[in-house]
Coordinates of C-alpha atoms in Angstrom, one line a residue:
M984 CA -66.4 6.2 -6.5
P985 CA -62.8 7.0 -7.7
K986 CA -60.0 6.0 -5.4
V987 CA -57.9 8.7 -3.9
L988 CA -54.2 8.3 -3.8
Q989 CA -52.9 9.2 -0.3
P990 CA -49.7 11.3 -0.3
P991 CA -46.8 9.3 1.2
D992 CA -46.5 9.8 4.9
L993 CA -42.9 11.0 5.7
L994 CA -42.9 9.6 9.2
R995 CA -44.0 6.2 7.9
R996 CA -41.3 6.2 5.3
I997 CA -38.7 7.1 7.9
A998 CA -39.9 4.3 10.2
I999 CA -39.5 1.8 7.3
L1000 CA -36.0 3.0 6.5
E1001 CA -35.0 2.9 10.2
D1002 CA -36.3 -0.7 10.4
R1003 CA -34.3 -1.7 7.3
L1004 CA -31.1 -0.1 8.6
A1005 CA -31.5 -1.9 12.0
R1006 CA -31.8 -5.2 10.2
L1007 CA -28.7 -4.5 8.2
E1008 CA -26.7 -3.5 11.3
R1009 CA -27.9 -6.7 13.1
A1010 CA -26.7 -8.8 10.2
G1011 CA -23.2 -7.4 10.3
W1012 CA -20.8 -7.0 7.5
E1013 CA -20.8 -9.5 4.7
R1014 CA -17.5 -11.3 4.3
D1015 CA -15.9 -12.3 1.1
E1016 CA -13.9 -15.5 0.9
L1017 CA -10.6 -15.3 -0.9
P1018 CA -9.7 -18.5 -2.7
L1019 CA -6.1 -19.7 -2.3
F1020 CA -4.8 -22.3 -4.8
P1021 CA -2.2 -25.0 -4.1
T1022 CA 1.1 -24.9 -6.0
S1023 CA 1.2 -28.7 -5.9
L1024 CA -1.2 -31.5 -6.5
H1025 CA -1.5 -32.2 -2.7
G1026 CA -4.1 -30.7 -0.4
L1027 CA -2.0 -30.4 2.7
V1028 CA 1.4 -30.0 1.1
Y1029 CA 4.4 -31.7 2.8
E1030 CA 7.9 -30.5 1.8
D1031 CA 11.3 -31.1 3.2
N1032 CA 13.0 -27.9 1.8
T1033 CA 15.2 -25.8 4.0
S1034 CA 14.4 -22.7 1.9
F1035 CA 11.0 -21.1 1.8
T1036 CA 8.6 -22.9 -0.5
T1037 CA 5.3 -21.4 -1.7
Y1038 CA 2.5 -23.9 -0.8
W1039 CA -0.6 -21.8 -1.6
E1040 CA -1.1 -18.5 -3.5
T1041 CA -3.6 -16.3 -5.3
I1042 CA -3.7 -13.0 -7.2
F1043 CA -6.7 -10.7 -6.7
I1044 CA -7.7 -7.0 -6.9
P1045 CA -7.8 -5.6 -3.4
R1046 CA -11.2 -4.0 -2.6
A1047 CA -11.3 -4.5 1.2
G1048 CA -9.3 -3.0 4.0
T1049 CA -8.2 -6.3 5.7
L1050 CA -7.3 -9.8 4.8
A1051 CA -8.0 -12.3 7.6
L1052 CA -6.0 -15.5 7.3
A1053 CA -6.0 -18.7 9.3
M1054 CA -3.8 -21.7 8.5
V1055 CA -3.0 -25.2 9.7
T1056 CA 0.6 -26.3 10.1
I1057 CA 2.1 -29.7 11.1
G1058 CA 5.6 -30.9 11.8
D1059 CA 6.9 -34.4 11.4
V1060 CA 8.7 -37.2 13.2
V1061 CA 11.3 -39.3 11.4
S1062 CA 12.9 -42.1 13.4
A1063 CA 12.1 -40.4 16.7
V1064 CA 13.5 -37.1 15.5
N1065 CA 11.1 -34.2 15.5
T1066 CA 11.0 -31.8 12.6
G1067 CA 9.8 -28.2 12.7
G1068 CA 10.1 -25.1 10.7
E1069 CA 8.8 -21.6 9.9
W1070 CA 5.9 -20.2 7.9
Q1071 CA 5.5 -16.7 6.3
V1072 CA 2.9 -14.8 4.3
K1073 CA 4.3 -12.8 1.5
L1074 CA 2.7 -10.1 -0.7
N1075 CA 3.8 -9.4 -4.3
D1076 CA 6.9 -11.7 -4.0
T1077 CA 8.7 -9.1 -1.8
T1078 CA 6.9 -8.0 1.4
V1079 CA 6.6 -10.4 4.4
V1080 CA 3.5 -9.4 6.3
G1081 CA 3.4 -12.3 8.8
S1082 CA 5.5 -15.2 10.1
G1083 CA 5.7 -17.8 12.7
T1084 CA 6.9 -21.3 13.6
V1085 CA 5.8 -24.8 12.7
P1086 CA 6.2 -26.7 16.0
A1087 CA 8.7 -29.6 15.9
T1088 CA 6.0 -32.1 16.8
F1089 CA 3.7 -34.3 14.8
T1090 CA 0.7 -32.2 16.0
Y1091 CA -1.4 -29.5 14.2
S1092 CA -1.1 -25.8 15.1
F1093 CA -3.6 -23.1 13.9
P1094 CA -1.9 -19.7 13.4
T1095 CA -4.0 -16.7 12.4
L1096 CA -3.1 -13.4 10.8
S1097 CA -4.7 -10.1 10.0
V1098 CA -3.1 -8.2 7.1
S1099 CA -3.9 -4.5 6.4
L1100 CA -4.6 -4.1 2.7
L1101 CA -4.9 -0.3 2.9
P1102 CA -1.5 0.4 1.2
Y1103 CA -2.6 -1.8 -1.8
L1104 CA -6.2 -0.6 -2.4
N1105 CA -5.1 1.4 -5.5
A1106 CA -3.1 -1.5 -6.9
G1107 CA -4.3 -3.3 -10.0
S1108 CA -3.6 -6.7 -8.4
L1109 CA -2.0 -8.2 -5.3
K1110 CA -0.3 -11.6 -5.0
V1111 CA -0.6 -13.5 -1.7
Q1112 CA 1.7 -16.4 -1.0
L1113 CA 1.7 -18.9 2.0
Q1114 CA 5.2 -20.2 2.4
A1115 CA 7.1 -22.6 4.8
R1116 CA 10.5 -24.2 5.3
R1117 CA 12.1 -26.9 7.4
T1118 CA 14.5 -25.5 10.1
S1119 CA 15.1 -28.5 12.3
G1120 CA 14.8 -32.2 12.5
A1121 CA 15.9 -35.2 10.5
T1122 CA 18.2 -34.8 7.5
T1123 CA 17.5 -38.2 5.9
G1124 CA 14.4 -40.4 5.6
G1125 CA 11.0 -38.9 5.6
K1126 CA 8.5 -38.6 2.7
Y1127 CA 10.9 -37.3 0.1
G1128 CA 14.2 -38.8 1.5
A1129 CA 15.8 -35.5 2.6
G1130 CA 14.5 -35.5 6.1
G1131 CA 11.3 -34.7 8.0
S1132 CA 8.6 -32.8 6.2
I1133 CA 6.3 -30.0 7.3
G1134 CA 2.8 -29.2 6.1
L1135 CA 1.0 -25.9 5.6
A1136 CA -2.6 -25.2 4.4
P1137 CA -5.1 -22.3 4.7
T1138 CA -8.2 -22.9 6.7
Y1139 CA -9.8 -19.6 5.6
A1140 CA -9.0 -16.3 3.9
R1141 CA -11.5 -13.6 4.2
L1142 CA -11.6 -10.0 2.9
L1143 CA -13.1 -7.8 5.6

């Protein structure tokens, strides 16, 4: 006896689609990690400059609405003198989109930042730089001889 092909049941197809949609909504949005590259051979860069120095950077094509950044910073202690500073995130070498302080202690801090990329969605490329500078502390000694050093490194960069 020949097999009869049943016409697709519309209600069954809708139930399958609703189930797939529910699974996607439970999974949430997928996040893309943005790689940042050090501008030095060190992993956690220590510098003793009093002007802003780029520690990490990348160039990418913006295809998401938000860049979520988290960093780790650390100050220094040289001969019982605490050294601190400032950090900033710069876009395209001109626009500072976030800034903060590096505590003048030899302990880690973990600043976070959320950057809107909406003004840059039509751009061909976007440069992101993580920068820091020393603002207080020892003026001699330290790792490079010009005073206490501060460190800055990203812990994550996600395109949301």
